[in-house]
PDB file of C-alpha atoms and ligand atoms in Angstrom:
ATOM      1  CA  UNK A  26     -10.457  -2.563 -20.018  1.00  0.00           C
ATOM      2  CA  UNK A  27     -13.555  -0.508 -19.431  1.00  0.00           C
ATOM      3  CA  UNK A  28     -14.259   2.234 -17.173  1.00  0.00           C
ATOM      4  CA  UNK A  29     -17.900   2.138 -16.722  1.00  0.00           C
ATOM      5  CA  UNK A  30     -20.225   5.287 -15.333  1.00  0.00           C
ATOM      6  CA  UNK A  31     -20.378   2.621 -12.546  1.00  0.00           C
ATOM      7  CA  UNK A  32     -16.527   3.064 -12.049  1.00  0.00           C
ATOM      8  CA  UNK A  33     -16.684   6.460 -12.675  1.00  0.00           C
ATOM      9  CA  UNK A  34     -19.668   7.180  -9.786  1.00  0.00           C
ATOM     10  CA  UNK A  35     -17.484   4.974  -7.231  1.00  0.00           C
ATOM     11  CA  UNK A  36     -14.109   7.057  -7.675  1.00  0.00           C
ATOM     12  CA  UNK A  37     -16.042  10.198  -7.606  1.00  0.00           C
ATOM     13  CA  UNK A  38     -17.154   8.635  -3.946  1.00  0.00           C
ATOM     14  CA  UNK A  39     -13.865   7.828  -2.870  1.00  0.00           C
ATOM     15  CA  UNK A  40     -12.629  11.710  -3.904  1.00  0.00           C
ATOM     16  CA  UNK A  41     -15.376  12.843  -1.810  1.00  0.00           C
ATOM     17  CA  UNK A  42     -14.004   9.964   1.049  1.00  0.00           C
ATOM     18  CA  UNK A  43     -10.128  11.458   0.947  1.00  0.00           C
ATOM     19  CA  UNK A  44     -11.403  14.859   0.356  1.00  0.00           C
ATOM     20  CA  UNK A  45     -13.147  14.440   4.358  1.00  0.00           C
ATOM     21  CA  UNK A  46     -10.097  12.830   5.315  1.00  0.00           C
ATOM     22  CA  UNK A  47      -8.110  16.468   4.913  1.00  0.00           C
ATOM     23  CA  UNK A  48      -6.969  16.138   1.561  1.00  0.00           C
ATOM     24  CA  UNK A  49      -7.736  20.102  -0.130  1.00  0.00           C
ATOM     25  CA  UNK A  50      -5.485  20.281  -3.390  1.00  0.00           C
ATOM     26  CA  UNK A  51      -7.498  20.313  -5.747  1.00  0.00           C
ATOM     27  CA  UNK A  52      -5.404  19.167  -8.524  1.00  0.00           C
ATOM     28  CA  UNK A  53      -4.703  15.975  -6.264  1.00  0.00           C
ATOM     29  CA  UNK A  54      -8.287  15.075  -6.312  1.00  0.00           C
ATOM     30  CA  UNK A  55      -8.766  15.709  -9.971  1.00  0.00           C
ATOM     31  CA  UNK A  56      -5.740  13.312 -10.954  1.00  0.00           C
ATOM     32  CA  UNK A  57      -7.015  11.091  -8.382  1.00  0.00           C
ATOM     33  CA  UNK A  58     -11.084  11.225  -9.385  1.00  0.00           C
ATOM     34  CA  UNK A  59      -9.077  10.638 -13.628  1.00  0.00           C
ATOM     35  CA  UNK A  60      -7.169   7.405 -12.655  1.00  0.00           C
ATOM     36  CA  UNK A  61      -8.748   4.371 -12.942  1.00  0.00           C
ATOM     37  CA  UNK A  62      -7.897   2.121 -10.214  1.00  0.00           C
ATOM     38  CA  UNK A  63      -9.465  -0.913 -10.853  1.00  0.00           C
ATOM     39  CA  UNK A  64      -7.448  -0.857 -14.013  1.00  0.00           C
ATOM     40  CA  UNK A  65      -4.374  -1.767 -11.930  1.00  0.00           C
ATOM     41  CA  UNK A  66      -5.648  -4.523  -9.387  1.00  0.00           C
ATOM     42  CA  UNK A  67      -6.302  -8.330 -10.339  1.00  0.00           C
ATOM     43  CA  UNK A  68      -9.793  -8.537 -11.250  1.00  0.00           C
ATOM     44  CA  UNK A  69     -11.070 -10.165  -8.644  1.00  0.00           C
ATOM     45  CA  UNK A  70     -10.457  -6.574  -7.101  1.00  0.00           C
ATOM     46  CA  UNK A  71     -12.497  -4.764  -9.175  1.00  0.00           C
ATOM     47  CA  UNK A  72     -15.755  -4.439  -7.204  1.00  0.00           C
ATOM     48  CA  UNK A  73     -13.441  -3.054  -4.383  1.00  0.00           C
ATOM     49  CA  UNK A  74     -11.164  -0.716  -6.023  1.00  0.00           C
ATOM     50  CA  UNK A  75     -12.729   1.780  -4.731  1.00  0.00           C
ATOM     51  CA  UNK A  76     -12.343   1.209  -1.659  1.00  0.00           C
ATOM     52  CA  UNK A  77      -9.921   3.786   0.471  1.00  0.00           C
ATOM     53  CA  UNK A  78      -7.373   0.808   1.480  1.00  0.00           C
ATOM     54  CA  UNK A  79      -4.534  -0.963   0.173  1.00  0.00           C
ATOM     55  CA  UNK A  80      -4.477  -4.209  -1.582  1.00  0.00           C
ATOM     56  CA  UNK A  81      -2.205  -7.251  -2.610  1.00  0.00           C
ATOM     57  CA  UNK A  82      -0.866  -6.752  -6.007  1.00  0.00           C
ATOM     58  CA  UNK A  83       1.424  -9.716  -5.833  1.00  0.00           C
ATOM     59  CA  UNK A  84       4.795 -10.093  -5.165  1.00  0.00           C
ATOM     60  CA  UNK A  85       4.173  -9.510  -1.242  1.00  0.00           C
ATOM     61  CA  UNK A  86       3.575  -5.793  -2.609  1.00  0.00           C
ATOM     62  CA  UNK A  87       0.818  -3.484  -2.114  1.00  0.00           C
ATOM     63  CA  UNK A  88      -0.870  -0.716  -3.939  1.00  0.00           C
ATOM     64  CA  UNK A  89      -1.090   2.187  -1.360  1.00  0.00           C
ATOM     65  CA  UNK A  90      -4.527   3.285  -0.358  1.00  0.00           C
ATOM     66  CA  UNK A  91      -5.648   6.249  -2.009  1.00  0.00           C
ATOM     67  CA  UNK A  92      -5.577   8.422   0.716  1.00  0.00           C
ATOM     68  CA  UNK A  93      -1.714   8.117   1.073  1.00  0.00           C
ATOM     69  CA  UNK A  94      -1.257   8.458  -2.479  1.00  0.00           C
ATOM     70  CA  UNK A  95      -3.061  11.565  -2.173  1.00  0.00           C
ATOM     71  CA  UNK A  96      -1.347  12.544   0.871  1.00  0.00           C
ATOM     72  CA  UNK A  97       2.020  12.050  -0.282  1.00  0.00           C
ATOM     73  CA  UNK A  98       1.251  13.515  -3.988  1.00  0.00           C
ATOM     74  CA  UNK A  99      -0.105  16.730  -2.223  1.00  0.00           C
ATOM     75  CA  UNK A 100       3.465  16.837  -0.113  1.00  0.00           C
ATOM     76  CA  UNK A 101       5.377  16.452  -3.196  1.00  0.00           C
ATOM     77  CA  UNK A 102       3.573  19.997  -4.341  1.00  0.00           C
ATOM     78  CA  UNK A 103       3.849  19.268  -8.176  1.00  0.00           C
ATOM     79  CA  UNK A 104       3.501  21.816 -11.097  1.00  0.00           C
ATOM     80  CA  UNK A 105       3.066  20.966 -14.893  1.00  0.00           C
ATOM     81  CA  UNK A 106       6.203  19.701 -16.939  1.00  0.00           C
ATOM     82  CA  UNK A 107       8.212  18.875 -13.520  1.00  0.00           C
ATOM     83  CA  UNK A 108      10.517  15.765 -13.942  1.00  0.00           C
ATOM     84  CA  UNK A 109       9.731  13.456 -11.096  1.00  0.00           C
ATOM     85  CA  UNK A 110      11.255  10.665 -10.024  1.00  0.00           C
ATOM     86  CA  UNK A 111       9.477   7.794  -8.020  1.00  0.00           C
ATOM     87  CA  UNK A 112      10.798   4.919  -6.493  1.00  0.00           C
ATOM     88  CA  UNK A 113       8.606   1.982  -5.658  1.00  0.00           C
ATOM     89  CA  UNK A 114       6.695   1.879  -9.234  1.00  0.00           C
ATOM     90  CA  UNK A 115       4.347  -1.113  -7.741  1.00  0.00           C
ATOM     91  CA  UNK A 116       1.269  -1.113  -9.463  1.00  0.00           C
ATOM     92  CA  UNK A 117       2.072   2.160 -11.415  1.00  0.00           C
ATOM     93  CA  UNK A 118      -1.066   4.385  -9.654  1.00  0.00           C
ATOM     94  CA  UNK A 119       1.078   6.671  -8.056  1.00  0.00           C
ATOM     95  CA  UNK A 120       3.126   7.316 -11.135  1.00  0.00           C
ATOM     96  CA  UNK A 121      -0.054   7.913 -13.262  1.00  0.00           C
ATOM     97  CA  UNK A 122      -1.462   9.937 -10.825  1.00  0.00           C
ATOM     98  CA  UNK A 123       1.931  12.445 -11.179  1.00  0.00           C
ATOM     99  CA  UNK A 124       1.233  12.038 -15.249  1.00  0.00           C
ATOM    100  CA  UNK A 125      -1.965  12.989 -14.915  1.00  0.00           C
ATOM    101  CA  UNK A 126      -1.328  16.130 -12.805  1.00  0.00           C
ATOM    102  CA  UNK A 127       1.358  17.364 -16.227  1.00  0.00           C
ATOM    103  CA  UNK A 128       4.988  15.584 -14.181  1.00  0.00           C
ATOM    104  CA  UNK A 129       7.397  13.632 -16.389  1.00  0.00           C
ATOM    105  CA  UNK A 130       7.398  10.614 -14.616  1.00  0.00           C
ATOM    106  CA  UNK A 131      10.283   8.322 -13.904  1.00  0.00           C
ATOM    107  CA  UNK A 132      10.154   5.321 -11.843  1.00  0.00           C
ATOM    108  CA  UNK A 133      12.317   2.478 -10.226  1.00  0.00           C
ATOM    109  CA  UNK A 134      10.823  -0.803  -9.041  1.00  0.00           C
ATOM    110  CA  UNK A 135      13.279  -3.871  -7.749  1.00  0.00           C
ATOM    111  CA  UNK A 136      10.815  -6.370  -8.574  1.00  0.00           C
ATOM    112  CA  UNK A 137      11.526  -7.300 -12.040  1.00  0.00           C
ATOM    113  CA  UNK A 138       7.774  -9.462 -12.155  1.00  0.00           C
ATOM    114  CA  UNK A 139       6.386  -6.179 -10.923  1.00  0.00           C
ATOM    115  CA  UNK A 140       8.237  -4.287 -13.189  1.00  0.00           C
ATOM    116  CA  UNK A 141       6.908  -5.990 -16.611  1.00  0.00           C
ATOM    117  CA  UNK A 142       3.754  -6.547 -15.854  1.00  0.00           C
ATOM    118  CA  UNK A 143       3.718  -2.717 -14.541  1.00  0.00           C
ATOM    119  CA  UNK A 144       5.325  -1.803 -18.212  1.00  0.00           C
ATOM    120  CA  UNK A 145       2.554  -3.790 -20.108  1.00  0.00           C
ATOM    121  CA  UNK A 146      -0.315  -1.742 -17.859  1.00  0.00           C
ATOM    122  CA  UNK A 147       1.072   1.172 -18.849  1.00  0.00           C
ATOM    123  CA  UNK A 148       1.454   0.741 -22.449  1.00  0.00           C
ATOM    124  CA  UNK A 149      -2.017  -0.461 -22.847  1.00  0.00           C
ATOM    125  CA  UNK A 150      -3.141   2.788 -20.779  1.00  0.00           C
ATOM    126  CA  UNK A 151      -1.126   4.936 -22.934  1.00  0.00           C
ATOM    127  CA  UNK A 152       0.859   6.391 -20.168  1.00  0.00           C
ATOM    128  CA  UNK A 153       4.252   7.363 -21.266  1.00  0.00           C
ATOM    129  CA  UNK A 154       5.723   6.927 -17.445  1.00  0.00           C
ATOM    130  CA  UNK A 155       8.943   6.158 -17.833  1.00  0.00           C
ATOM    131  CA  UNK A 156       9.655   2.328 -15.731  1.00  0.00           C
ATOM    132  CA  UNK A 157      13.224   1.270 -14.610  1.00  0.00           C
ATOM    133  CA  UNK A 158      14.479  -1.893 -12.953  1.00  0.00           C
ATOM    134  CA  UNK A 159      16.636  -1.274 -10.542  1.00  0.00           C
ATOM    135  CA  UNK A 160      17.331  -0.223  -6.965  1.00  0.00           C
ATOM    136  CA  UNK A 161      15.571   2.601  -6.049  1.00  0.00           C
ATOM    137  CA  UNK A 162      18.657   3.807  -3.041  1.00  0.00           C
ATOM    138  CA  UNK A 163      20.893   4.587  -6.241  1.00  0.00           C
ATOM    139  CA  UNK A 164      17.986   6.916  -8.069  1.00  0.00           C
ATOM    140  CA  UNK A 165      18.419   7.061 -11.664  1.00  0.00           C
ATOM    141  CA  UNK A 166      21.862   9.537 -12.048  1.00  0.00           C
ATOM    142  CA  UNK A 167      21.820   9.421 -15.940  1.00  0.00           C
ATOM    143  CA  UNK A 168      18.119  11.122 -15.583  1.00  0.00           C
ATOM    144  CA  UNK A 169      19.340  13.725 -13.002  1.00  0.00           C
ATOM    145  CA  UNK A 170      18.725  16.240 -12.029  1.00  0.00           C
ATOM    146  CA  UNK A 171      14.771  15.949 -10.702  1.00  0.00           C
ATOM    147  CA  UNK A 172      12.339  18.453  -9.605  1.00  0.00           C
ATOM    148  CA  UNK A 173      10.727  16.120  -7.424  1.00  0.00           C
ATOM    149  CA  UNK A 174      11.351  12.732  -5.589  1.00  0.00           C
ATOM    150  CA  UNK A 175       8.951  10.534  -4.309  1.00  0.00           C
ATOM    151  CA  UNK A 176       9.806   7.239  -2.400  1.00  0.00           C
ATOM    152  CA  UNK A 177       6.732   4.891  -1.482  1.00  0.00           C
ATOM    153  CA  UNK A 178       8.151   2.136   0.139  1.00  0.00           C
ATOM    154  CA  UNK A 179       9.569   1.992   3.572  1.00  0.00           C
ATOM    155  CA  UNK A 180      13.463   3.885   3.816  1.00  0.00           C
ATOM    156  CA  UNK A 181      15.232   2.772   6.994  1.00  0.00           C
ATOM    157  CA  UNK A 182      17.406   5.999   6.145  1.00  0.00           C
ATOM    158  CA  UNK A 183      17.207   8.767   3.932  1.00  0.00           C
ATOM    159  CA  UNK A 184      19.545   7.911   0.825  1.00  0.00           C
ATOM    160  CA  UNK A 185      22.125  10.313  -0.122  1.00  0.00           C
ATOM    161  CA  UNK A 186      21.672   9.634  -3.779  1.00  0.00           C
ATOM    162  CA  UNK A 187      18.575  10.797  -3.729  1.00  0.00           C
ATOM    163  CA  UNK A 188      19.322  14.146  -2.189  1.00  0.00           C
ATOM    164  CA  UNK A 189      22.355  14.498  -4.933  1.00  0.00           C
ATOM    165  CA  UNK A 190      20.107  13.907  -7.624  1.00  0.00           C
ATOM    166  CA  UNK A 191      17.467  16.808  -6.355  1.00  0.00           C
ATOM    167  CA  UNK A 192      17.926  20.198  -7.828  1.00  0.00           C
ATOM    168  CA  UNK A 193      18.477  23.166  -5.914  1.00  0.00           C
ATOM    169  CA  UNK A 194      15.031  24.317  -4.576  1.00  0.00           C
ATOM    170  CA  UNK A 195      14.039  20.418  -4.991  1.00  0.00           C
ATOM    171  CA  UNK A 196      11.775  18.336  -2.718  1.00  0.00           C
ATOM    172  CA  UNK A 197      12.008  14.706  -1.764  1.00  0.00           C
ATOM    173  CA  UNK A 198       9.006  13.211   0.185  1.00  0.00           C
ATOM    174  CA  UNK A 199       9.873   9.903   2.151  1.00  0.00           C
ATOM    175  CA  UNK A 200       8.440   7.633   4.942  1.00  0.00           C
ATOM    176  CA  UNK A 201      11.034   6.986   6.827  1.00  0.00           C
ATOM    177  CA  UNK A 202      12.006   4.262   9.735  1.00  0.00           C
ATOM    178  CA  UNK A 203      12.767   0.765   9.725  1.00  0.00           C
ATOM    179  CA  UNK A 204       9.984  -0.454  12.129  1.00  0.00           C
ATOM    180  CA  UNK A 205       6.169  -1.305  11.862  1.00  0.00           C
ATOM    181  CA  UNK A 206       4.954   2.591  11.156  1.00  0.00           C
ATOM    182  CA  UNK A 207       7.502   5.582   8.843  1.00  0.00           C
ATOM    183  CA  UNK A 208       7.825   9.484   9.936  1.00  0.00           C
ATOM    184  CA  UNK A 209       6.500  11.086   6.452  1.00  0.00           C
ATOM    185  CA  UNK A 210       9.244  13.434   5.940  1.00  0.00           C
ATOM    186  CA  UNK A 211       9.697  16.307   3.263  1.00  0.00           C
ATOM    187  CA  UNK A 212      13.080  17.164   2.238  1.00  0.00           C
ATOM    188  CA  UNK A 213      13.996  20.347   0.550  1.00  0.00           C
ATOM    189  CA  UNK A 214      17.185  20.969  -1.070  1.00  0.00           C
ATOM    190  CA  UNK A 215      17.912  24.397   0.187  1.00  0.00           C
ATOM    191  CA  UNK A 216      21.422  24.550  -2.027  1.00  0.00           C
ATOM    192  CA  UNK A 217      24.085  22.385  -3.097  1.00  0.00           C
ATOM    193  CA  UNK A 218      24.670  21.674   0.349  1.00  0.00           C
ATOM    194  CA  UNK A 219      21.986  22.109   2.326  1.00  0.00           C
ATOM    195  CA  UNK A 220      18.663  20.533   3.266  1.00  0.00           C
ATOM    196  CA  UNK A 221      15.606  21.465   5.411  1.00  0.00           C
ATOM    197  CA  UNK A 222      13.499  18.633   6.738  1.00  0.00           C
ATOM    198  CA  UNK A 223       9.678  18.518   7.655  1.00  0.00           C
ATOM    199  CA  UNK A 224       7.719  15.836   9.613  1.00  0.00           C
ATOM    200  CA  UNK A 225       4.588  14.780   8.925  1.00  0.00           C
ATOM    201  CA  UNK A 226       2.331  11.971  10.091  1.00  0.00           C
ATOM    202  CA  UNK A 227       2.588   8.285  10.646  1.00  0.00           C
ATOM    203  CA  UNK A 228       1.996   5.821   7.994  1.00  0.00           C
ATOM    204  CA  UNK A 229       2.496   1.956   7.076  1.00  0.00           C
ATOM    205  CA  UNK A 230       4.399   1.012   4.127  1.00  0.00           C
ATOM    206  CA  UNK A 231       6.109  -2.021   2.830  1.00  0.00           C
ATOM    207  CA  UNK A 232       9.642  -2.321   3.329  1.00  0.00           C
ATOM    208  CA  UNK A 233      12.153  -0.800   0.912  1.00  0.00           C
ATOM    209  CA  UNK A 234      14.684  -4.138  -0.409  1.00  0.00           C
ATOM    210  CA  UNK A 235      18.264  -4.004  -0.960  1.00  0.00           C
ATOM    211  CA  UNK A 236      20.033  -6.479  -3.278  1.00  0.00           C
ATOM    212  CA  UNK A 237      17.762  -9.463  -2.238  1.00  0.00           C
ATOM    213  CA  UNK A 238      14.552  -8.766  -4.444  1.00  0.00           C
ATOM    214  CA  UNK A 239      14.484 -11.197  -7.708  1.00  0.00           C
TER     215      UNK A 239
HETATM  216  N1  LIG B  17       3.665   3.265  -5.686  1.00  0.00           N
HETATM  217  C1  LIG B  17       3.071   1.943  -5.751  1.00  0.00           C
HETATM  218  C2  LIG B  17       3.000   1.226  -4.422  1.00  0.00           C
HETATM  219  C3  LIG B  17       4.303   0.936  -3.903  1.00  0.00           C
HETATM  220  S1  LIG B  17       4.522  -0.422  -2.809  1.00  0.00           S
HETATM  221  C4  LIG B  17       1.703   1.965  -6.380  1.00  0.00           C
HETATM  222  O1  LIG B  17       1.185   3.054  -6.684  1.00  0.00           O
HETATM  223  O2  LIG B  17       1.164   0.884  -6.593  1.00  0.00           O
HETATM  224  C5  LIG B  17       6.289  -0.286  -2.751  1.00  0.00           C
HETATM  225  C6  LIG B  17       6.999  -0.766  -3.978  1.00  0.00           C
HETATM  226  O3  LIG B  17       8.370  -0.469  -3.825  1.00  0.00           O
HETATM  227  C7  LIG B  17       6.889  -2.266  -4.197  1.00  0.00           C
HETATM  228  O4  LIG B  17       6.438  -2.536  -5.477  1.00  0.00           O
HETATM  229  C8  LIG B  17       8.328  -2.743  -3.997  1.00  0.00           C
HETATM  230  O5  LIG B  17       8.664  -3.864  -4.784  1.00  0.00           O
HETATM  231  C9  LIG B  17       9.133  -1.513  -4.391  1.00  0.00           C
HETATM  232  N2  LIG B  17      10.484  -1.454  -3.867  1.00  0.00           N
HETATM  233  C10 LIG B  17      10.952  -1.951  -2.697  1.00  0.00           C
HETATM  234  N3  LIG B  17      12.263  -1.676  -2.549  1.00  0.00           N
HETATM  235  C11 LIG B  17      12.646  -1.005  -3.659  1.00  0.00           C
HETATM  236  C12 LIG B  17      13.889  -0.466  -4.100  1.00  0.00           C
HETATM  237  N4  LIG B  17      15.017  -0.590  -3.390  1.00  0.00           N
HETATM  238  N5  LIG B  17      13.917   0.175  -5.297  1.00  0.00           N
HETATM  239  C13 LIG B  17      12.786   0.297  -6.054  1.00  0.00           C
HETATM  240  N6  LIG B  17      11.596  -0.209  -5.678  1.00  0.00           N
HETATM  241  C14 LIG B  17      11.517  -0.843  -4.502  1.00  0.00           C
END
C-alpha cells in the first residue's frame, strides 16, 4: 500500500473542498487530510478516492463521503483518550479518522464479509480500532460506558441501548428516519435520566439491518 505525494496533494485538495463546504474544526481536517482513503476502496477506486462522494465498498454498503464523515466527526466533538463507540464499521474510515484524532475506537458492523476484510485493513494499517460483529441496536454493554457514540447508518429510531451505554455528560450523534433522507440528530445525556436532543441537517445513508444481514 503506498501513499504517494500524488495521494497526499489530492487529500490535501479535498480538505480544502470540505473545508468550503463549512467544515472549521480543525482537528477534523487534520485527521481527515492523515487518513488515507484510497487505502480503503477496491483499487479500481483509487484514482477517485479523492473525490468528495461516496462509493460501493461491497456488500450493497457504502463508504460515506468525506464531507459527512467530517460533518458527523465534528458533531461528535471528540477530545484525546475518549472511548468511542461506532456502529456501522463499513470500510473502517470513520473509525480511523476518530483514532487519528487520540479516541479509543470501538466498532460494530453486521456484515460479517465486511467485518473481516475491515479487520485485515486495519491490521495491515496498524490501527488498533477495536472491530465487533454484531448488531449495532444492542451497542457493545461489556465495553460500557462510552464517551461518545457515533451511528453511520440509517436508525429508523433512536435505540435505547445506546443512550444506556452513554455516560453522563455523553453525546450520541445519529441520522435518524426510516425514509430516503435522516434528521442528523445529537443526543446528550444530560443525567441518568435525561437527554437533550439537537437537529441538524439532512443527509442520505444506507439503511441500518436488523437480524437479516449474513
Ligand atoms: N462508517 C463507514 C460507512 C458506513 S455505511 C465507513 O467509514 O466506511 C453503514 C454500515 O453500517 C454498513 O457497513 C452496514 O453494513 C453497517 N450496518 C448496518 N446495520 C448495522 C447494524 N445493525 N449494526 C452494525 N452495523 C450495521
Amino acid at each position: 500500500m503506498i501513499d504517494s505525494y500524488r495521494h497526499k496533494g489530492l487529500r490535501r485538495k479535498l480538505v480544502e473542498e470540505v473545508r468550503s463546504k463549512g467544515i472549521r474544526d480543525e482537528k477534523v481536517l487534520t485527521a481527515l487530510e492523515a487518513v488515507p482513503r484510497h487505502f480503503f476502496l477496491d483499487s479500481s477506486f483509487v484514482e477517485i478516492a479523492y473525490q468528495d462522494k461516496p462509493f460501493p465498498i461491497g456488500s450493497g454498503q457504502t463508504i460515506s463521503q468525506p464531507y459527512t464523515v467530517a460533518y458527523q466527526t465534528q458533531l461528535l466533538n471528540v477530545e484525546k483518550g475518549m472511548k468511542v463507540l461506532e456502529v456501522g464499521t463499513g470500510s473502517g474510515y470513520q473509525a480511523c479518522i476518530l483514532e487519528e484524532m487520540g479516541a479509543r475506537v470501538y466498532s460494530i458492523e453486521r456484515h460479517r464479509s465486511l467485518y473481516v476484510k475491515t479487520r485485515e485493513l486495519m491490521d495491515k494499517m496498524n490501527y488498533k480500532v477495536k472491530l465487533f460483529y454484531g448488531d449495532g441496536y444492542k451497542g457493545l454493554p461489556a465495553f460500557a460506558p462510552f464517551d461518545r457514540i457515533l451511528v453511520t447508518a440509517a436508525a429508523p429510531y433512536i435505540p435505547e441501548a445506546l443512550i444506556d451505554q452513554l455516560k453522563t455528560g455523553g453525546l450520541l450523534v445519529i441520522p435518524v428516519g426510516a425514509g430516503d433522507t435522516q434528521v442528523m440528530k445529537r443526543i446528550t445525556k444530560t443525567d441518568d435520566e435525561k437527554t437533550k436532543e439537537e437537529r441538524f441537517g439532512y443527509f442520505r445513508f444506507v439503511p441500518m439491518l436488523g437480524n437479516k444481514a449474513e
